[in-house]
CSV table of C-alpha atoms in Angstrom, one decimal:
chain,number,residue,atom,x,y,z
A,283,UNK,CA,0.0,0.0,0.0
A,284,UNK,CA,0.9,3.6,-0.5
A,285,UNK,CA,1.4,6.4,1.5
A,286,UNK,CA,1.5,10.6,1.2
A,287,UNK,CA,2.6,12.6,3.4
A,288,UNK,CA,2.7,16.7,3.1
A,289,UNK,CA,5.2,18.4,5.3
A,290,UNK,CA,3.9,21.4,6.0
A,291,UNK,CA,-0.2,21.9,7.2
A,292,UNK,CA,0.2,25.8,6.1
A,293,UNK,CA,2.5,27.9,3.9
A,294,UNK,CA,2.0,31.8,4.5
A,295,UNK,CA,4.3,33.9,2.0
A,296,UNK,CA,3.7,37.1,0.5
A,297,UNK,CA,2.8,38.2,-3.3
A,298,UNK,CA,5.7,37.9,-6.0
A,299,UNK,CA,7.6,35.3,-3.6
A,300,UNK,CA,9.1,31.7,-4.3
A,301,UNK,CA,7.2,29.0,-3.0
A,302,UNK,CA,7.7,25.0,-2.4
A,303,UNK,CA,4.9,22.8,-1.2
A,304,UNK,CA,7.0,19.7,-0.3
A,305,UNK,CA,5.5,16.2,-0.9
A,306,UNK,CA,7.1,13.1,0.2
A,307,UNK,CA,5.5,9.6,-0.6
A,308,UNK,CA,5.9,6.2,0.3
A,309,UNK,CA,5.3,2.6,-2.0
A,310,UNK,CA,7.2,-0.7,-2.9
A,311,UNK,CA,5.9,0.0,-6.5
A,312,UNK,CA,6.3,2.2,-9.5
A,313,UNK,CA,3.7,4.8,-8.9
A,314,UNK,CA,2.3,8.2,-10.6
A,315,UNK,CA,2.2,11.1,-8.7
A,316,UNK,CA,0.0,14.4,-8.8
A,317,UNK,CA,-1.1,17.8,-7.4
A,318,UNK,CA,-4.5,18.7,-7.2
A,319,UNK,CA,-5.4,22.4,-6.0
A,320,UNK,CA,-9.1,23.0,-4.1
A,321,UNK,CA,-10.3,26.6,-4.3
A,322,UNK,CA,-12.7,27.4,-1.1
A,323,UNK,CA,-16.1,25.4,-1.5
A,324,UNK,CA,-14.8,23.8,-4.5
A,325,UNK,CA,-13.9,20.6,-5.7
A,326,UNK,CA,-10.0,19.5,-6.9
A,327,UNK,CA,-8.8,20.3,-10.3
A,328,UNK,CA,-5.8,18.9,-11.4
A,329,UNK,CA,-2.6,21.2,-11.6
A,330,UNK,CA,-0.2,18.4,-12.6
A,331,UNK,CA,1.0,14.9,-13.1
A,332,UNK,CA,3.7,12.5,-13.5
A,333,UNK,CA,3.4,9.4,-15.2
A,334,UNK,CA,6.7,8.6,-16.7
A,335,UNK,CA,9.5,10.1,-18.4
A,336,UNK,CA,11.3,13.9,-17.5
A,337,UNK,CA,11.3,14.1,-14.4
A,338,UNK,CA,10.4,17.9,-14.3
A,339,UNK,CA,7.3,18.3,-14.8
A,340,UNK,CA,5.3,21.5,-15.7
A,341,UNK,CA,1.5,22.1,-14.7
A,342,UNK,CA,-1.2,24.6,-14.9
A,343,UNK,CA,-0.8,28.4,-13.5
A,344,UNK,CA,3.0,27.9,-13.6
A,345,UNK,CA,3.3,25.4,-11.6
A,346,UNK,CA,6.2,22.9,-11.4
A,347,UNK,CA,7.0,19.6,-9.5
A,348,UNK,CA,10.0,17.6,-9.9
A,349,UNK,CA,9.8,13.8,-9.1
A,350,UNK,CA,13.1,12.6,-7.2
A,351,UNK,CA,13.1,8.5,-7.3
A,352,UNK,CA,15.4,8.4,-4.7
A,353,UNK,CA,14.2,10.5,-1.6
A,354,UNK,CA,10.6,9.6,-3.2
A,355,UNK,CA,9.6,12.8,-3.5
A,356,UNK,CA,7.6,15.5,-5.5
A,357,UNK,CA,7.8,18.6,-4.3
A,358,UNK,CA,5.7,21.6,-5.9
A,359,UNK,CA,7.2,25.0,-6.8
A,360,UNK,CA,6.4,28.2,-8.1
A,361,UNK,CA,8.8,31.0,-8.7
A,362,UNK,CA,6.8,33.8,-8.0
A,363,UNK,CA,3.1,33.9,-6.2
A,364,UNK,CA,0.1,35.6,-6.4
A,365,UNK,CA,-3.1,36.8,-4.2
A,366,UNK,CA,-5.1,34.0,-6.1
A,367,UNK,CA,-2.9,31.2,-5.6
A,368,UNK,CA,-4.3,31.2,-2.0
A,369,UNK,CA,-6.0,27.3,-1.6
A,370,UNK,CA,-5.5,24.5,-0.5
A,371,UNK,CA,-3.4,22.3,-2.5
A,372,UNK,CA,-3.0,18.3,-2.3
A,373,UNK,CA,-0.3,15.5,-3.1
A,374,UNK,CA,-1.8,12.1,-3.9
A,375,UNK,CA,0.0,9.1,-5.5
A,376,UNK,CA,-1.3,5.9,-7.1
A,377,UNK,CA,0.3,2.7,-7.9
A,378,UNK,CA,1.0,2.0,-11.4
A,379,UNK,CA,-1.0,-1.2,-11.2
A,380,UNK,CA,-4.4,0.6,-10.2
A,381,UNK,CA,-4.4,4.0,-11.2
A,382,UNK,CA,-8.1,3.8,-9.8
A,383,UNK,CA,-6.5,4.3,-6.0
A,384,UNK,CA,-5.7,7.8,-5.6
A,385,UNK,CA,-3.9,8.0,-2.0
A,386,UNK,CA,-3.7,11.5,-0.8
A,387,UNK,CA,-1.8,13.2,1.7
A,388,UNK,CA,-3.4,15.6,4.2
A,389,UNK,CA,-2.6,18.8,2.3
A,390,UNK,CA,-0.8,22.2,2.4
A,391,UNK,CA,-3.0,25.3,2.7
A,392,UNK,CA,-1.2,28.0,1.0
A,393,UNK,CA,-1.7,31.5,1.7
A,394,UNK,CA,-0.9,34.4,-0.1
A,395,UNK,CA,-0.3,37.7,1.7
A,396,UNK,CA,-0.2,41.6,0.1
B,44,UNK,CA,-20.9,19.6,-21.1
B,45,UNK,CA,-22.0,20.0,-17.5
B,46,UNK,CA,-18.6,17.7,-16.9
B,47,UNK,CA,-19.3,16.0,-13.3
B,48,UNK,CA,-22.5,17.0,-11.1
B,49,UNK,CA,-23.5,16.2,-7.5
B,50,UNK,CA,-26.8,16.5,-5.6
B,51,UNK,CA,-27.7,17.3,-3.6
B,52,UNK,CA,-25.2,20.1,-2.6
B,53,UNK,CA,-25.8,20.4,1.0
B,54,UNK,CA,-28.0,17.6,3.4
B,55,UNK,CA,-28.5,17.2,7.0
B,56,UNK,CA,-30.0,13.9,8.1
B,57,UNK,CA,-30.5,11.9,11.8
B,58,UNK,CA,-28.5,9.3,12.6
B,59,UNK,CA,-30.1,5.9,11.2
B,60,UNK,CA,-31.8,7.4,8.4
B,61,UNK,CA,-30.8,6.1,5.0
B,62,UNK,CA,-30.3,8.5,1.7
B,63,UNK,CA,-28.3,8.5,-1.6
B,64,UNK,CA,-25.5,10.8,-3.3
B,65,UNK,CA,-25.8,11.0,-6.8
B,66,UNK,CA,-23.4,11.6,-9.3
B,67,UNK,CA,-23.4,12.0,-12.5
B,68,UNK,CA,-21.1,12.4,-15.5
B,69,UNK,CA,-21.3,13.6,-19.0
B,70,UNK,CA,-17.5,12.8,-20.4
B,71,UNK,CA,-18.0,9.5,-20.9
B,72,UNK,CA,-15.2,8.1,-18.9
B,73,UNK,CA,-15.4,4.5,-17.6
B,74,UNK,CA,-13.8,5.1,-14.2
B,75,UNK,CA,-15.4,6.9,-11.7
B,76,UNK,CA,-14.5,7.1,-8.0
B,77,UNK,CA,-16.1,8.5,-4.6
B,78,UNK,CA,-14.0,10.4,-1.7
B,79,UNK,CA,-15.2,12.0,1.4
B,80,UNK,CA,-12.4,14.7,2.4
B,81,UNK,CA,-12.5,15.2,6.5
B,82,UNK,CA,-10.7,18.0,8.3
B,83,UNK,CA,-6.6,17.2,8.2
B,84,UNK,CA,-7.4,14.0,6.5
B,85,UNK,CA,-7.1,14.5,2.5
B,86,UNK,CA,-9.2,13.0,0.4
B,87,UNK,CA,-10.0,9.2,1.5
B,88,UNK,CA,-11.3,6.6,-1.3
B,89,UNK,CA,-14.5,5.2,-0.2
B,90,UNK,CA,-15.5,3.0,-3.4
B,91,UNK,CA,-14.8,3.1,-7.4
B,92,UNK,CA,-15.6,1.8,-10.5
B,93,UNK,CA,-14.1,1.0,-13.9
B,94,UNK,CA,-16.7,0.6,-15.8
B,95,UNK,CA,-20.6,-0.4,-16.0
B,96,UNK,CA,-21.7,-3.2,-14.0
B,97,UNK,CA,-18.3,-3.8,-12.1
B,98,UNK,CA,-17.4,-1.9,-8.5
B,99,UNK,CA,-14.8,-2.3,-5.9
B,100,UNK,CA,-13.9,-1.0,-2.4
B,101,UNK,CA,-11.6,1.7,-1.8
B,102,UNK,CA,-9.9,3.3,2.1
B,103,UNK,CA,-13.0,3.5,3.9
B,104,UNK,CA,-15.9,1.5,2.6
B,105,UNK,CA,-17.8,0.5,5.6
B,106,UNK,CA,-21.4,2.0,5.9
B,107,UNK,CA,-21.7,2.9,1.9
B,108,UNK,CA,-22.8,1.0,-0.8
B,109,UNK,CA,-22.5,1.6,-4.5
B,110,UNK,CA,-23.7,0.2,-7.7
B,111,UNK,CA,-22.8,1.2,-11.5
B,112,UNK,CA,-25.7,0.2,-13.9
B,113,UNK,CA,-24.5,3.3,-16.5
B,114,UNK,CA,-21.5,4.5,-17.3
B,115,UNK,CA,-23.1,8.1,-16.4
B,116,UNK,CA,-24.6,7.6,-13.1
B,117,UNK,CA,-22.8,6.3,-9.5
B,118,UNK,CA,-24.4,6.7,-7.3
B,119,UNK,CA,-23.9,6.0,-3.4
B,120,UNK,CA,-25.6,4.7,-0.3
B,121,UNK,CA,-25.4,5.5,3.1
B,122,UNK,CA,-27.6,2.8,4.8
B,123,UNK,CA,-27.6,3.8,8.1
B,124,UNK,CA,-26.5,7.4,8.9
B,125,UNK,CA,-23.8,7.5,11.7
B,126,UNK,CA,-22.0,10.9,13.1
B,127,UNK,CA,-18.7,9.8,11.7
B,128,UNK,CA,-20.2,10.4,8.3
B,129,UNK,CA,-20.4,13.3,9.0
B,130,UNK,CA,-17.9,14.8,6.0
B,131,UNK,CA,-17.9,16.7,2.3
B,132,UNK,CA,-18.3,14.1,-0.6
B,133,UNK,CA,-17.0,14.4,-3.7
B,134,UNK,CA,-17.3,12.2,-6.8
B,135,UNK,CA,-14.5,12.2,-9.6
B,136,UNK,CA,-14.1,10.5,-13.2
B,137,UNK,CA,-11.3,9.7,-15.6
B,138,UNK,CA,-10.6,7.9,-18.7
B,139,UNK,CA,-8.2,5.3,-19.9
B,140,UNK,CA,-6.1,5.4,-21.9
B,141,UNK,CA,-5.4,8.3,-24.0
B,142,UNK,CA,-3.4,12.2,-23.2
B,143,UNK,CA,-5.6,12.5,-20.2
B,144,UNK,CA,-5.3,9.6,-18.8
B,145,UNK,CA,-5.2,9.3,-14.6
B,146,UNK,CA,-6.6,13.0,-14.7
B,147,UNK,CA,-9.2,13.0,-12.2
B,148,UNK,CA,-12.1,15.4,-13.1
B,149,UNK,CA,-14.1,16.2,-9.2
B,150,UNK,CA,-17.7,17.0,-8.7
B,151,UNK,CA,-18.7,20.2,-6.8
B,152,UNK,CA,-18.9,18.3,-3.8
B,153,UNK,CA,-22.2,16.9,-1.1
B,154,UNK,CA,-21.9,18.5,2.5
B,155,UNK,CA,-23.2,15.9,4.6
B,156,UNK,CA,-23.8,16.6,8.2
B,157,UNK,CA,-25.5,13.6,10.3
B,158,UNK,CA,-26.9,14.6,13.9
């Protein structure tokens, strides 16, 4: 079975900064990995994937995540912020066997400040 | 395309009444999945689907029930309300194979509070 685990609950930062969501995860199989994002009283859309291949991997909104095999990670980065990347935003991993089972971790609530 | 729709948005029920979530889908993807997302808890998989006729259990399956009789509709079943289910539901699709594939596509989400 797999596991997800966000390190940080909440990420406060201000407008124009650099931030990392980090991501670590946890499986005795080949897995895909993604980042979903949840706006307040929304459901998730999906910001990005990785199935196979570069290991860089560019989403939606500028966006990046960078899948490291060996400290089984995939953190999320964005060079600059803004006021409406403020959500909540969600790792979650599935075994390349049964895409069906999305495991997600507990998620990072991001905050944006002026 | 309405994509994927839940009803009903918002429901309060007693504890040991019965009622049903429906989802439904207009992508036409055979996989479709439910969640219920707690406070500090992510998203946990309650039950899925891959297609028409054929279900399985996810996380958390105890005290829900599902079936899959179209590919559009999944809907599911809480048979005897408890406090614990107490939680926001949502309902996602995706299709295999193809450009997309693995991309979950979530419902707007059922607020469910049991007293």
């Amino acid at each position: 079975a797999q596991s997800v685990t966000q390190l940080d609950s909440q990420v406060p930062v201000f407008e124009e900064a650099p931030v990392e969501l980090r991501c670590n995860y946890s499986s005795s199989v080949s897995v895909y990995l993604f980042w979903y994002v949840q706006y307040p009283n929304q459901g998730l859309q999906l910001l990005l994937k990785y199935l196979s291949g570069s290991t860089l991997v560019k989403g939606i909104n500028g966006f990046e995540a960078e899948f490291n095999k060996s400290q089984t990670s995939f953190h999320l980065r964005k060079p600059s912020v803004h006021i409406s990347d403020t959500a909540e935003y969600f790792c979650a991993v599935s075994e390349e066997t049964s895409g069906s089972r999305l495991t997600f971790g507990e998620g990072t609530q991001l905050t944006v400040n002026p | 395309n309405a994509g994927v729709t839940q009803t009903p948005k918002f429901q309060v029920l007693k504890t040991g009444q019965s009622m049903t979530l429906q989802c439904a889908q207009d992508m036409n993807h055979e996989y479709m999945s439910w969640y219920r997302q707690d406070p500090g808890m992510g998203l946990r998989l309650i039950h899925y689907s891959v297609g028409a006729g054929i279900t399985d259990q996810g996380e958390v399956p105890n005290g829900y029930n599902v079936s899959r009789s179209t590919t559009e509709d999944f809907p599911l079943r809480l048979l005897s309300a408890a406090p614990s289910q107490t939680s926001v539901y949502f309902c996602a699709t995706y299709k295999f194979p193809g450009v997309r594939a693995y991309e979950q596509y979530f419902g707007p989400g059922t607020r469910l509070t049991v007293t």
